[in-house]
Tab-separated table of C-alpha atoms in Angstrom:
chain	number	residue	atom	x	y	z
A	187	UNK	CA	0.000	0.000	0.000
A	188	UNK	CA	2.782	2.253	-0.222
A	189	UNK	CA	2.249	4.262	-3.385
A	190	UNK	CA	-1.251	4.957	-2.712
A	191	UNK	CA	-0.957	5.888	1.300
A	192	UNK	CA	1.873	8.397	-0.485
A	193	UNK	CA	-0.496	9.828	-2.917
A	194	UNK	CA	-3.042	10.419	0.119
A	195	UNK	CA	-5.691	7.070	-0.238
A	196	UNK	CA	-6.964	6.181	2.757
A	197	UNK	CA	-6.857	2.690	4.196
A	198	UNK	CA	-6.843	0.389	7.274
A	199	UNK	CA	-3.337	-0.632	8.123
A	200	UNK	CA	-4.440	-4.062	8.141
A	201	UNK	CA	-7.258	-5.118	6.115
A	202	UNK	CA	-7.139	-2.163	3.654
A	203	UNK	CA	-10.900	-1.382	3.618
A	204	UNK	CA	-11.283	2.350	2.314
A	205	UNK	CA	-11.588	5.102	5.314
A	206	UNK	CA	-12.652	8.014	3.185
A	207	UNK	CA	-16.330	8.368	2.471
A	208	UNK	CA	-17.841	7.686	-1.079
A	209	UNK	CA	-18.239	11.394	-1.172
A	210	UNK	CA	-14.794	11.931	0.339
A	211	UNK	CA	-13.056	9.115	-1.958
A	212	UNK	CA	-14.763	10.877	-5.481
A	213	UNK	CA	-13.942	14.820	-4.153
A	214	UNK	CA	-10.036	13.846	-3.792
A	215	UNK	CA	-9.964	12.005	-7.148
A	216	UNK	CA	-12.082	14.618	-8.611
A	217	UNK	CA	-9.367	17.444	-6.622
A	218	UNK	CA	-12.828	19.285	-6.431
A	219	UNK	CA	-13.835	19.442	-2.429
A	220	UNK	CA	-17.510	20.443	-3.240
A	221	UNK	CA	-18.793	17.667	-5.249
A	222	UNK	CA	-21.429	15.644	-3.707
A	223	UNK	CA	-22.672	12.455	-4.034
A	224	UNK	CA	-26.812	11.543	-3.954
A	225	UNK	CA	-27.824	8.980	-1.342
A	226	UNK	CA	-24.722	9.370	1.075
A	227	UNK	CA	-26.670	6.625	3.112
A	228	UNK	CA	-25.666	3.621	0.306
A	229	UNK	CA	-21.837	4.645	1.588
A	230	UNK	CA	-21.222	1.466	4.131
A	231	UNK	CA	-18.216	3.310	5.844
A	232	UNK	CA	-18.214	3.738	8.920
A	233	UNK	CA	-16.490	6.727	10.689
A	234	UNK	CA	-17.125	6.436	14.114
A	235	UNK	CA	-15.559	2.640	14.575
A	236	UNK	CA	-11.719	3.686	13.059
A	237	UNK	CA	-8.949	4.168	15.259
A	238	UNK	CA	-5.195	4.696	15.450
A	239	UNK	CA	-2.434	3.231	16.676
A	240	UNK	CA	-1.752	5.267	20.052
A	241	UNK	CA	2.307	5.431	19.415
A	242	UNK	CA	2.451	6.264	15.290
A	243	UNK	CA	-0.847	7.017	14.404
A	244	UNK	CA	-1.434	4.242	11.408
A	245	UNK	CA	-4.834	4.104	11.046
A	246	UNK	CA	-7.517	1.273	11.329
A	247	UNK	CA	-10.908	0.919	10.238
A	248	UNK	CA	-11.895	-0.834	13.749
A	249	UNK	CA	-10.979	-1.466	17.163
A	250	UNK	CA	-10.914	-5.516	16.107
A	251	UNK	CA	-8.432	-4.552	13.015
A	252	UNK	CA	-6.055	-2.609	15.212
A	253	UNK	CA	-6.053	-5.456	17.773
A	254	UNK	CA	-5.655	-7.784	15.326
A	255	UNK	CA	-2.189	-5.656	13.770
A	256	UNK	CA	-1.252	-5.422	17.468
A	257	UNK	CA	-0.931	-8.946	18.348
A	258	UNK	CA	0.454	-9.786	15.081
A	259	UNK	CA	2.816	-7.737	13.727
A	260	UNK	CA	2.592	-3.893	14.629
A	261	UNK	CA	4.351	-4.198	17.774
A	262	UNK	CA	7.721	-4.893	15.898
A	263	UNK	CA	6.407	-2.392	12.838
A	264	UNK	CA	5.350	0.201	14.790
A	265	UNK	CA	7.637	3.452	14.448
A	266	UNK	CA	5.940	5.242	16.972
A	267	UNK	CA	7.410	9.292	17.516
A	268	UNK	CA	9.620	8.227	14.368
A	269	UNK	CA	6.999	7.915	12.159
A	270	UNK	CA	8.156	10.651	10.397
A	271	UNK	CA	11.731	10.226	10.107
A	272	UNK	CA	13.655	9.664	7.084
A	273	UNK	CA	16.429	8.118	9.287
A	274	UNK	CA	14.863	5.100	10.483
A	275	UNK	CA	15.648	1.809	9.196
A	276	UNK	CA	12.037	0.834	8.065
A	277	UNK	CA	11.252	4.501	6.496
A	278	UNK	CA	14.877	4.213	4.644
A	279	UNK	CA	13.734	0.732	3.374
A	280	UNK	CA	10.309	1.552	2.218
A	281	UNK	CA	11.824	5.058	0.439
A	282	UNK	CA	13.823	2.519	-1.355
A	283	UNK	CA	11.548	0.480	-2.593
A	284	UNK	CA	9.226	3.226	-4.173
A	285	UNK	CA	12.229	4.357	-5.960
A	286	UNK	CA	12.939	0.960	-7.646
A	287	UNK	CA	9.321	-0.165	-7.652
A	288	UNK	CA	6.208	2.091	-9.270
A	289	UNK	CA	2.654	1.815	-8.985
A	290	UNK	CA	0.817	-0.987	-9.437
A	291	UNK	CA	1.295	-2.342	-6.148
A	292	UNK	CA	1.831	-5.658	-7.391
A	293	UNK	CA	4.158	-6.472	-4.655
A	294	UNK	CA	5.808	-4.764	-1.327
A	295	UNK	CA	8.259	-4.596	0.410
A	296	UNK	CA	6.368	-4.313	3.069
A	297	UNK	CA	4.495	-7.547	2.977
A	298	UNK	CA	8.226	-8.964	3.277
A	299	UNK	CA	8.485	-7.164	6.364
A	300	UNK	CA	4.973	-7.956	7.912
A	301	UNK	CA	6.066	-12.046	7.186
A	302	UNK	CA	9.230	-11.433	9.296
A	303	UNK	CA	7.563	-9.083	11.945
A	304	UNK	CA	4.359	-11.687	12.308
A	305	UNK	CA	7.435	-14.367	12.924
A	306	UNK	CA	9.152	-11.933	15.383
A	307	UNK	CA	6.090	-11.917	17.607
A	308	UNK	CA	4.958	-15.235	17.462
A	309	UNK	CA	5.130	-17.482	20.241
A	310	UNK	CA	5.050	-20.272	17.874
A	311	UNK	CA	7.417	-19.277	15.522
A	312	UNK	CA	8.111	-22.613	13.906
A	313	UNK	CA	4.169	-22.477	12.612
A	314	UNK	CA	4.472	-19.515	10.815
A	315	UNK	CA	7.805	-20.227	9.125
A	316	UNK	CA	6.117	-23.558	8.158
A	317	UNK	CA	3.391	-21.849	6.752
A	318	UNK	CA	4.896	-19.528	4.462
A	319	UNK	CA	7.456	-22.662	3.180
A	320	UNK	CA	3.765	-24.012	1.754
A	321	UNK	CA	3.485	-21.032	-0.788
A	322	UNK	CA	5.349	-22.340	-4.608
A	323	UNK	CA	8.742	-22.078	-4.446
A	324	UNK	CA	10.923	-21.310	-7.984
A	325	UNK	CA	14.498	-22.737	-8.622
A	326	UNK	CA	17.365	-20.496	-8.844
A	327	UNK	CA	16.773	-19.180	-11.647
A	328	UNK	CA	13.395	-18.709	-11.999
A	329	UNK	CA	14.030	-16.895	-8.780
A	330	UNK	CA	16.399	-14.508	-10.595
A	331	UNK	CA	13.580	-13.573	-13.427
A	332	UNK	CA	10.945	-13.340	-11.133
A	333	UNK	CA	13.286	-10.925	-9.184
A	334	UNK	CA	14.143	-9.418	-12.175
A	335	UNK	CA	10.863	-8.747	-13.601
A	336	UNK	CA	9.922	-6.876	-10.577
A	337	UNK	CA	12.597	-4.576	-10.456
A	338	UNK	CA	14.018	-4.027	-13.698
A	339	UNK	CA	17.474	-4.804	-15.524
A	340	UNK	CA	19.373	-3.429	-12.608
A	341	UNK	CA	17.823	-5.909	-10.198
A	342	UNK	CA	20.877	-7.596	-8.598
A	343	UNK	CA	22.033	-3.938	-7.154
A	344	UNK	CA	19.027	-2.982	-6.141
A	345	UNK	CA	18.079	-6.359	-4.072
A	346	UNK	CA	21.503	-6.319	-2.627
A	347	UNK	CA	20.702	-2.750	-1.341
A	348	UNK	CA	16.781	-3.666	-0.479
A	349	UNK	CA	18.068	-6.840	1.487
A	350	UNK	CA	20.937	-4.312	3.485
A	351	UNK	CA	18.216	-2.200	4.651
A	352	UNK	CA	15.834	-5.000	5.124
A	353	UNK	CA	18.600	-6.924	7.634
A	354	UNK	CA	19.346	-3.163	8.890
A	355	UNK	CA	15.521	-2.382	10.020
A	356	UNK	CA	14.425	-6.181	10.729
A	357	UNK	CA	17.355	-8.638	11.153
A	358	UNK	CA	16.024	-11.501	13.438
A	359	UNK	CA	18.939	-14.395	14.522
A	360	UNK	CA	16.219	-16.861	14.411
A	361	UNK	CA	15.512	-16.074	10.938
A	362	UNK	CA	19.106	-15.466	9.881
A	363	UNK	CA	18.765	-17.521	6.104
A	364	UNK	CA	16.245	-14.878	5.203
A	365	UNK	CA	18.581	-12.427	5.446
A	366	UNK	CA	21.545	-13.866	3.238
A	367	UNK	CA	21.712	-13.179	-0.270
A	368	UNK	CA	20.324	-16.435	-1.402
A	369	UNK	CA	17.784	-16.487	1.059
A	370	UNK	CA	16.242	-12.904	1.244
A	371	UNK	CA	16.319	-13.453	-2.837
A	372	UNK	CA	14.020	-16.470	-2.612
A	373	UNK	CA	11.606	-14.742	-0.185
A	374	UNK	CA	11.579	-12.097	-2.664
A	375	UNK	CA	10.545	-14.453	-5.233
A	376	UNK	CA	7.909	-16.144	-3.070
A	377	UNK	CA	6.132	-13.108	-2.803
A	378	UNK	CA	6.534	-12.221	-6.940
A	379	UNK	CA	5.465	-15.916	-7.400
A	380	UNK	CA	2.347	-15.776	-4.841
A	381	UNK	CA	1.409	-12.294	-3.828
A	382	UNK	CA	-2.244	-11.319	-4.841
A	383	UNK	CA	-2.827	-7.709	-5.353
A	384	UNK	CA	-6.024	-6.430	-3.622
A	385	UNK	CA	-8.360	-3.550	-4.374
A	386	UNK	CA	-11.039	-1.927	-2.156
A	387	UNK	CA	-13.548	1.373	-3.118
A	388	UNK	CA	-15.828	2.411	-1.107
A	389	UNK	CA	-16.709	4.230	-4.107
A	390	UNK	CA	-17.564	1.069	-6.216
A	391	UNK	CA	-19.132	-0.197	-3.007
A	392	UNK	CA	-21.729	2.944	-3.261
A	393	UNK	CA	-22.109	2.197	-6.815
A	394	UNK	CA	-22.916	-1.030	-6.685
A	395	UNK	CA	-25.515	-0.186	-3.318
A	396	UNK	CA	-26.930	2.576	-5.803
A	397	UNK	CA	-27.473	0.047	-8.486
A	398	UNK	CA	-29.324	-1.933	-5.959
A	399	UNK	CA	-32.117	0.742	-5.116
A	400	UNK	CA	-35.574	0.292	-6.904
A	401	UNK	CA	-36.706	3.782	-8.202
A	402	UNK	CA	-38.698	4.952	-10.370
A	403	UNK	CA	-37.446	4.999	-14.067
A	404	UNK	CA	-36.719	8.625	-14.703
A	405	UNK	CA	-34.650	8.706	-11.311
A	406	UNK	CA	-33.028	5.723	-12.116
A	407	UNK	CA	-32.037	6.880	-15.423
A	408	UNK	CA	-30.978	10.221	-14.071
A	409	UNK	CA	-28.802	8.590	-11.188
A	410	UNK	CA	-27.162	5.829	-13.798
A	411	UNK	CA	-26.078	9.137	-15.711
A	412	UNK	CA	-24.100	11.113	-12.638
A	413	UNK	CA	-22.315	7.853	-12.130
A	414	UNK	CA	-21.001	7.426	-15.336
A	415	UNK	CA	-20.793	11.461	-15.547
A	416	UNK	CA	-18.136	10.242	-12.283
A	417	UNK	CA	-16.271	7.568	-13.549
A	418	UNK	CA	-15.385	9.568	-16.694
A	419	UNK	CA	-14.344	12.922	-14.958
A	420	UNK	CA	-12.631	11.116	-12.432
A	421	UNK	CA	-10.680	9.049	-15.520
A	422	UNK	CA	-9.937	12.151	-16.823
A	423	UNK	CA	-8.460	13.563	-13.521
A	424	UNK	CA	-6.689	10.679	-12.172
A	425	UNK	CA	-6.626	7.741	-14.633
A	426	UNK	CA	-6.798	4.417	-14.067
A	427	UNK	CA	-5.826	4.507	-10.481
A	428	UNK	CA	-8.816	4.609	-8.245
A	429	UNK	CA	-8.950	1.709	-6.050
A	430	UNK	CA	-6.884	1.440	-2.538
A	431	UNK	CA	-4.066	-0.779	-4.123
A	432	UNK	CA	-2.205	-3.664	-2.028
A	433	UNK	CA	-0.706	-7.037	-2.003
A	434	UNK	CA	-1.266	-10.319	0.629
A	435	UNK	CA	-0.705	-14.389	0.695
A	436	UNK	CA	-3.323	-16.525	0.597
A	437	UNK	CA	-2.172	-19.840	1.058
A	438	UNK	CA	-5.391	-21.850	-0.178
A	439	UNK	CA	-6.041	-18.909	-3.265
A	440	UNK	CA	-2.251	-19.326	-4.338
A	441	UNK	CA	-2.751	-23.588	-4.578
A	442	UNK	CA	-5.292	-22.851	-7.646
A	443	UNK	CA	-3.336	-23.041	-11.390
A	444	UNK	CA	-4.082	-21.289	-14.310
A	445	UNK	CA	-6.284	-21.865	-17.096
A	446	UNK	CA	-7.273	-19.978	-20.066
A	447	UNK	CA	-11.127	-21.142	-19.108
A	448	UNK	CA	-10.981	-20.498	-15.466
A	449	UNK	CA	-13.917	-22.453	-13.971
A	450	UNK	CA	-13.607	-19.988	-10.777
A	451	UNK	CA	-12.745	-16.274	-10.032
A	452	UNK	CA	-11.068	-14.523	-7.353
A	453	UNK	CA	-12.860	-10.878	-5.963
A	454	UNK	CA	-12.721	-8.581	-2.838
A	455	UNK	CA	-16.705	-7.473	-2.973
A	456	UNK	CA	-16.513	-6.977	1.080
A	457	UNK	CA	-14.400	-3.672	0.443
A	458	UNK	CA	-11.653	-5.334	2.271
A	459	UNK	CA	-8.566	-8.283	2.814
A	460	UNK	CA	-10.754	-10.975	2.140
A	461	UNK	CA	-10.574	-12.964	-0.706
A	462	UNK	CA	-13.880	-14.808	-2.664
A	463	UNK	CA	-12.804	-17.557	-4.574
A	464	UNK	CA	-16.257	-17.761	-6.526
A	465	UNK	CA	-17.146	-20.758	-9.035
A	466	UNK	CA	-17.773	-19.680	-12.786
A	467	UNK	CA	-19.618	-23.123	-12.981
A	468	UNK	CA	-20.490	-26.352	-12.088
A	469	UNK	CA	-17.031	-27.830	-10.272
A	470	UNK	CA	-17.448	-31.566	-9.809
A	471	UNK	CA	-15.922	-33.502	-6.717
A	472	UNK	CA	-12.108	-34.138	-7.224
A	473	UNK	CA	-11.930	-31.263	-10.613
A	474	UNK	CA	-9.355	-28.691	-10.729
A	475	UNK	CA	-10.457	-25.365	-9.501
A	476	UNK	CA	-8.493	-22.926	-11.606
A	477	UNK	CA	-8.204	-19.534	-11.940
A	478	UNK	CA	-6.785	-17.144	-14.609
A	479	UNK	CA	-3.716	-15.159	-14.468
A	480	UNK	CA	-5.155	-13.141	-17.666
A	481	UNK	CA	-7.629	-10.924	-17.858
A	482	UNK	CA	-10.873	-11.277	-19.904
A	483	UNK	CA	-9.368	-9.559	-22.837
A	484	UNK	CA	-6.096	-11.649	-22.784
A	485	UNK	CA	-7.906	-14.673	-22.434
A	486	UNK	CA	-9.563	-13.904	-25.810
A	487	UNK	CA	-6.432	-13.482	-27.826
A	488	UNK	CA	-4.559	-16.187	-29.781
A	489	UNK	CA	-2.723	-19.021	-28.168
A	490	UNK	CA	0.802	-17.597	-29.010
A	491	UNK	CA	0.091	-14.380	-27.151
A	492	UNK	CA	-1.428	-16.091	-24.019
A	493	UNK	CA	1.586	-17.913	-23.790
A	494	UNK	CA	4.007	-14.904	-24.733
A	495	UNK	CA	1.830	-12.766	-21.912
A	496	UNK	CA	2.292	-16.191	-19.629
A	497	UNK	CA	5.922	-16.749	-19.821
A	498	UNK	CA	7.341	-13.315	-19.235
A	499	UNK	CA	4.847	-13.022	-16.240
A	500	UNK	CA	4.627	-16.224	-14.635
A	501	UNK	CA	7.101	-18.324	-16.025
A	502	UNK	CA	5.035	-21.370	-18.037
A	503	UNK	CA	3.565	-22.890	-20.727
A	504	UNK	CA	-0.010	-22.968	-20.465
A	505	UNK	CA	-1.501	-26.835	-21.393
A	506	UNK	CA	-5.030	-26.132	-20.531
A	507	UNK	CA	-7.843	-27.608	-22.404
A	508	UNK	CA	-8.001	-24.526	-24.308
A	509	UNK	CA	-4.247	-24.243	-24.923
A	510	UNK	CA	-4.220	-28.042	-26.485
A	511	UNK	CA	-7.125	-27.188	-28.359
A	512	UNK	CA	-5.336	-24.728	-30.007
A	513	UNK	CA	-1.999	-26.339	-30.526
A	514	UNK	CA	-2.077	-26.196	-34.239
A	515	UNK	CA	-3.188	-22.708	-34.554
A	516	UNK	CA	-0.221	-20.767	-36.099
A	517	UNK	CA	1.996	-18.992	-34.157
A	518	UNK	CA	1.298	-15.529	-34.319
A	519	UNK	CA	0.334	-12.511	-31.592
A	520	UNK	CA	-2.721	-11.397	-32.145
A	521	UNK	CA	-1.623	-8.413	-33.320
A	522	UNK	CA	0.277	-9.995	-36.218
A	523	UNK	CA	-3.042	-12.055	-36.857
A	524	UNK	CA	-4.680	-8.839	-37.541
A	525	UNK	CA	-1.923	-7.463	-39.690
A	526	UNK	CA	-2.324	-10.325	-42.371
A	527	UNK	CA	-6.162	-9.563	-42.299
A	528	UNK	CA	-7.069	-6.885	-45.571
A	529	UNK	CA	-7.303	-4.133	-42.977
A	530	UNK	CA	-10.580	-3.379	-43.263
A	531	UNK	CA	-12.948	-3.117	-40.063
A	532	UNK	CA	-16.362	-4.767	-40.521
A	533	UNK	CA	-19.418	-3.752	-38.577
A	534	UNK	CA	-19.485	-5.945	-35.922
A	535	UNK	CA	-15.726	-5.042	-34.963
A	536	UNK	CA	-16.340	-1.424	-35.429
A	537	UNK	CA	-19.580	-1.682	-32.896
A	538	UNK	CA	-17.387	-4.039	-30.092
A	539	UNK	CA	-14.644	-0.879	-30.360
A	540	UNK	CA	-17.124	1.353	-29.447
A	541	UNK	CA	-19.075	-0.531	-26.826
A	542	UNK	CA	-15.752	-0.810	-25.393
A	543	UNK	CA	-14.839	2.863	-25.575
């Protein structure tokens, strides 16, 4: 969550539902402090319930969230009057990190250091070490791709320099092989290999309660209009980036493999941490639940660019049902595909590129 708590979005510390209003959340997008949104009452947040940590101030949606942080992790997190300086060990390591990694918060440093904090405070500490050596592990050198698809050509400087600051700021004796090269490098890829990027809105959240309401026609038209009136101004304003952005493990999410027809689909619809895992269909006893790494619009495109989109992300060759199916299509991108066509745009093409615009 460290881009977006930088550019102001508001979050719990721990399960990353949205503080802000829906009215609040669409005036800072918007930069325009007077908008306002009809039926404040479909906006689920609640105000009254958040707290803050008593020493640095991180916030919490709830009393039960900030316990939670407490006896988990936040005691050895916590940076309490220090908050604010640039000199401590954990501030130095996250400004590091935002200078090698940008927004999307597809991973975080920070999750690193929440694993080694949560083993820090545990009384069992064994468990938890256990439990994170279920996630997939890579070999060496898938470790090395994975590291260096996250941070860029220069990646062996800049994890040497992450994993000084990381031993600087968190260095635990009982942990010591996380902290050598080879070891803070495969953590590092456990988290690139597993980590599951979640998004909250409390302004979706009010969308979706306003789509809910039963009124009459010419209100619901007029109502369907401001929102989409929203969505584009706030496009215009800010872009894509509208959601509370952030990264977690999920130990039984990360055991489902890929397939180009996913028969189930991960979502966050409680505006917070936790993860639906939500069948697409039918799943007999004993079948495969899979997911997809792609999104609907990748999953539409030939075989040869799944697999070129699959292999510099995740490292494999997709056999799915789907992928066999197609194993003697030819082997172009579909953008090639569309080159050989005579360039001319029928109709139906012509009416899907405007639907989608």
């Amino acid at each position: 969550f460290l881009w977006n708590a930088l550019y102001g979005y508001k979050a719990c510390d721990h399960c990353l539902r949205a503080l802000e209003t829906a009215e609040e959340n669409a005036q800072r997008l918007l930069g325009k402090s007077s908008r306002v949104l009809p039926h404040p009452e479909q906006c689920s947040i609640r105000k009254d319930l958040q707290q803050a940590c008593p020493h640095c101030q991180v916030a919490y949606c709830s009393a039960e969230c900030r316990q939670a942080a407490l006896e988990q992790y936040h005691q050895v997190l916590c940076l309490g009057p220090s908050r604010e300086d640039p000199k401590h060990p954990l501030n130095k390591l996250q400004e590091a990190w935002r200078n090698i990694h940008y927004p999307p918060e597809t991973a975080s440093i920070m999750l690193l250091a929440r694993m080694i904090a949560t083993v820090k405070q545990a009384k069992d500490k064994d468990r938890w070490v256990k439990l994170f050596s279920q996630f997939c592990c890579k070999t060496a050198n898938e470790e090395e791709e994975i590291v260096h698809k996250l941070l860029g050509d220069k990646f062996k400087g800049q994890l040497e320099l992450l994993r000084r600051l990381f031993t600087e700021a968190l260095y635990d004796e009982h942990l010591s092989r996380w902290f050598t090269p080879e070891g803070f490098r495969s953590l590092f890829a456990l988290v690139g290999t597993n980590g599951q990027g979640i998004g909250t809105s409390c302004l979706s959240q009010w969308v979706h309660a306003c789509d809910a309401l039963e009124l009459p026609l010419r209100e619901r038209e007029e109502l369907d209009a401001f929102i989409d009136q929203l969505y584009k101004d706030i496009e215009r304003e800010t872009g894509e980036f509208l959601n509370c952005e952030g990264s977690g493990l999920y130990v039984l999410q990360s055991c489902c493999n890929h397939s180009c027809i996913p028969n189930a689909e991960t979502s966050f619809p409680d505006n917070n941490f936790l993860l639906h895992l939500t069948a697409l269909e039918e799943i007999r006893p004993g079948e495969e639940i899979c997911i997809s790494y792609l999104d609907c619009c990748q999953r539409e495109r030939s075989r040869h660019s799944r697999h070129k989109i699959l292999r510099e992300h995740y490292l494999f060759t997709c056999s799915c049902p789907k992928c066999l199916a197609q194993a003697d299509d030819p082997s172009l991108t579909s953008e090639e595909e569309e080159e050989e066509g005579d360039g001319e745009t029928d109709d139906a093409e012509l009416e899907d590129e405007m639907t989608d615009v």
